[in-house]
Coordinates of C-alpha atoms in Angstrom, one line a residue:
M431 CA 37.1 -11.3 12.8
S432 CA 37.7 -12.1 9.1
T433 CA 39.0 -14.5 7.7
P434 CA 42.7 -13.6 6.1
V435 CA 43.2 -13.9 2.3
P436 CA 46.1 -15.2 1.0
H437 CA 48.8 -13.2 -0.1
S438 CA 48.2 -15.2 -4.0
Q439 CA 44.8 -13.6 -4.1
Y440 CA 45.4 -10.2 -3.1
D441 CA 46.0 -7.3 -5.1
P442 CA 45.1 -4.0 -3.5
T443 CA 45.0 -2.1 -6.4
S444 CA 42.5 -4.6 -8.0
H445 CA 39.7 -2.1 -7.0
L446 CA 41.7 0.8 -9.1
L447 CA 41.2 -1.6 -12.2
L448 CA 37.6 -2.7 -12.0
T449 CA 35.1 -1.9 -15.0
P450 CA 32.3 -0.7 -12.8
E451 CA 29.2 -3.2 -12.6
D452 CA 26.6 -1.9 -15.4
S453 CA 22.9 -3.5 -14.1
D454 CA 21.6 -1.7 -17.0
A455 CA 23.5 -3.4 -19.6
Q456 CA 20.3 -5.4 -20.2
A457 CA 17.8 -3.0 -20.6
R458 CA 20.3 -0.9 -22.6
V459 CA 20.9 -3.8 -25.5
A460 CA 16.8 -3.6 -25.8
R461 CA 17.6 -0.2 -26.8
L462 CA 20.0 -0.1 -28.9
R463 CA 18.3 -2.6 -30.7
E464 CA 15.0 -0.8 -30.9
I465 CA 16.6 1.8 -32.1
G466 CA 19.0 -0.2 -34.9
I467 CA 21.9 -0.1 -33.8
G468 CA 24.1 -3.7 -34.2
N469 CA 26.9 -3.7 -35.5
A470 CA 27.5 -1.8 -38.9
P471 CA 29.1 1.9 -39.2
V472 CA 26.3 4.2 -39.3
P473 CA 28.7 7.1 -41.8
E474 CA 26.0 9.7 -39.6
F475 CA 28.0 9.0 -36.7
D476 CA 31.5 8.5 -38.5
E477 CA 30.4 12.7 -39.8
F478 CA 29.7 13.5 -36.1
A479 CA 32.5 11.4 -35.1
R480 CA 34.9 14.0 -37.4
H481 CA 33.0 17.0 -36.5
L482 CA 33.7 16.1 -33.2
A483 CA 37.8 15.7 -33.4
H484 CA 38.0 18.7 -35.2
V485 CA 35.8 20.9 -32.7
T486 CA 38.0 19.7 -29.1
N487 CA 40.8 19.4 -31.4
A488 CA 41.6 16.0 -31.2
P489 CA 42.7 12.7 -33.4
F490 CA 40.8 10.2 -32.4
S491 CA 36.7 10.1 -32.2
M492 CA 34.4 7.9 -31.4
V493 CA 30.3 7.6 -31.2
N494 CA 30.3 4.8 -28.4
F495 CA 27.2 1.9 -27.6
I496 CA 27.7 -0.5 -25.1
D497 CA 26.4 -4.3 -24.5
E498 CA 26.8 -6.6 -21.8
S499 CA 30.1 -7.8 -22.9
R500 CA 31.3 -5.0 -25.7
Q501 CA 31.9 -1.8 -26.8
Y502 CA 30.9 -1.2 -30.3
F503 CA 32.1 2.3 -32.1
A504 CA 29.4 3.2 -34.7
G505 CA 30.9 6.7 -35.5
L506 CA 34.7 6.7 -35.7
Y507 CA 37.5 8.9 -36.7
A508 CA 40.9 9.2 -36.6
A509 CA 42.6 11.7 -37.9
G510 CA 45.1 11.3 -41.0
R511 CA 43.7 7.4 -41.3
P512 CA 39.9 8.5 -42.8
G513 CA 37.5 4.7 -43.0
V514 CA 40.6 3.0 -41.0
E515 CA 41.5 1.5 -37.1
L516 CA 43.0 3.2 -34.7
Q517 CA 46.5 2.1 -35.0
P518 CA 49.3 3.7 -32.5
E519 CA 53.1 4.3 -33.9
S520 CA 53.6 1.5 -32.0
Q521 CA 54.1 -2.6 -33.0
Q522 CA 50.7 -3.4 -31.0
P523 CA 48.3 -4.3 -33.0
P524 CA 45.3 -1.9 -34.1
V525 CA 41.7 -1.1 -32.7
G526 CA 38.6 -1.5 -34.7
R527 CA 35.4 -0.9 -33.9
T528 CA 34.8 -3.4 -31.2
M529 CA 36.8 -3.0 -27.9
T530 CA 36.6 -4.7 -24.9
R531 CA 34.3 -3.9 -21.8
D532 CA 37.3 -3.2 -20.2
Q533 CA 39.0 -1.7 -22.7
G534 CA 39.0 2.7 -22.1
Y535 CA 37.0 4.8 -19.9
C536 CA 33.7 4.5 -21.7
P537 CA 31.9 2.6 -19.4
H538 CA 32.7 4.4 -16.6
V539 CA 30.6 6.6 -18.3
V540 CA 27.5 5.1 -19.4
V541 CA 28.0 3.7 -15.8
R542 CA 28.4 6.6 -13.6
R543 CA 26.3 9.0 -16.0
K544 CA 28.4 11.7 -15.5
A545 CA 30.9 13.5 -18.3
L546 CA 34.1 12.3 -17.4
V547 CA 37.5 14.5 -18.3
L548 CA 41.4 12.8 -18.2
E549 CA 43.6 15.6 -19.3
D550 CA 46.1 13.4 -18.2
V551 CA 45.5 9.9 -17.2
C552 CA 48.8 9.2 -15.9
D553 CA 47.4 11.7 -12.7
Y554 CA 44.5 9.1 -11.7
P555 CA 45.7 5.9 -10.3
R556 CA 42.5 4.2 -10.9
F557 CA 42.9 4.8 -14.3
A558 CA 46.6 4.3 -15.7
G559 CA 46.3 0.9 -15.2
N560 CA 43.9 0.4 -17.9
R561 CA 44.8 -1.6 -20.7
V562 CA 44.7 1.1 -23.5
V563 CA 47.0 3.3 -22.1
D564 CA 50.3 0.2 -23.2
E565 CA 48.4 -1.3 -25.5
I566 CA 47.1 1.7 -27.9
G567 CA 48.8 4.3 -26.0
I568 CA 45.4 6.1 -25.1
R569 CA 47.6 9.4 -22.8
S570 CA 44.0 11.8 -22.4
Y571 CA 40.0 10.9 -22.6
M572 CA 37.2 13.1 -22.5
G573 CA 34.1 11.7 -23.5
A574 CA 30.3 12.0 -22.1
P575 CA 27.7 9.6 -22.1
L576 CA 24.3 9.2 -24.5
I577 CA 21.1 9.6 -22.1
D578 CA 17.7 8.5 -23.9
W579 CA 15.1 10.6 -22.9
K580 CA 12.8 7.8 -23.1
T581 CA 13.8 5.0 -20.9
G582 CA 16.1 7.1 -19.1
I583 CA 19.5 4.3 -19.8
S584 CA 22.6 5.6 -20.9
L585 CA 23.3 4.2 -24.0
G586 CA 26.8 5.0 -24.7
T587 CA 29.1 7.9 -25.3
I588 CA 31.0 10.5 -27.5
C589 CA 34.0 11.0 -26.9
V590 CA 37.8 11.9 -27.9
V591 CA 41.1 10.8 -27.2
D592 CA 45.2 11.8 -27.5
T593 CA 48.4 10.6 -27.4
D594 CA 49.5 13.1 -25.7
A595 CA 47.6 14.3 -23.1
H596 CA 46.2 17.5 -23.5
P597 CA 44.3 19.9 -21.6
W598 CA 40.7 20.2 -22.5
G599 CA 39.1 22.5 -20.4
R600 CA 36.1 23.6 -18.6
A601 CA 35.3 24.3 -22.6
G602 CA 36.4 21.3 -23.5
L603 CA 34.0 19.7 -20.7
E604 CA 30.8 22.1 -21.5
T605 CA 31.5 21.0 -25.6
I606 CA 31.5 17.7 -25.4
K607 CA 28.6 17.3 -22.8
S608 CA 26.7 20.1 -25.5
M609 CA 28.3 17.5 -28.4
A610 CA 26.7 14.7 -26.2
Q611 CA 22.6 16.0 -26.7
Q612 CA 23.5 17.0 -30.1
L613 CA 23.9 12.5 -30.8
V614 CA 21.4 12.2 -28.7
D615 CA 18.5 14.1 -30.7
Q616 CA 20.6 12.9 -34.1
L617 CA 19.5 9.4 -33.4
Y618 CA 16.5 10.1 -32.7
V619 CA 15.7 11.9 -35.9
L620 CA 17.4 8.6 -37.6
E621 CA 15.2 6.2 -35.6
D622 CA 12.1 7.9 -37.0
R623 CA 13.7 7.5 -40.4
G624 CA 14.3 4.1 -40.0
R625 CA 17.7 5.0 -41.2
I626 CA 19.7 3.3 -38.8

């Protein structure tokens, strides 16, 4: 017989909002250090993010690497705001190159190791309650994992977001998956040259 949970501790929707458990976090951090990904923007990744935004017709794009406690945007593009943070039109504080692991959808992509397309996050109860919806105004998301073929670890993501619902469609999914592979290839080239 199960013990009843006190009402004050019970939230029937809490399982929908949790950031997924990440068993690869320590191995990912070690590999990112080995590659040379740290706390500095990578100009090539900023340019990649700009191109990704253009190809997908999205106002915001990121190259995102994830450790045990946070996400770091080594590549960032914000339409009309080159070199600055994502900042909603509301008076909410801007989001810079880092976010906690419970903000956004990239941690789900990393753990699932699969692309994720949310044309309107409000259509998905699991994702609609995420902090980025209210804090930043994110309404749609599309991301794909960056799988390190040397270790099999998902190192991070590339993603695009919009403050409006965005019909990414099958073409968008194929594009983001293909471009994720291109970014992994670029990552290895930069690693080999010691340029990260």
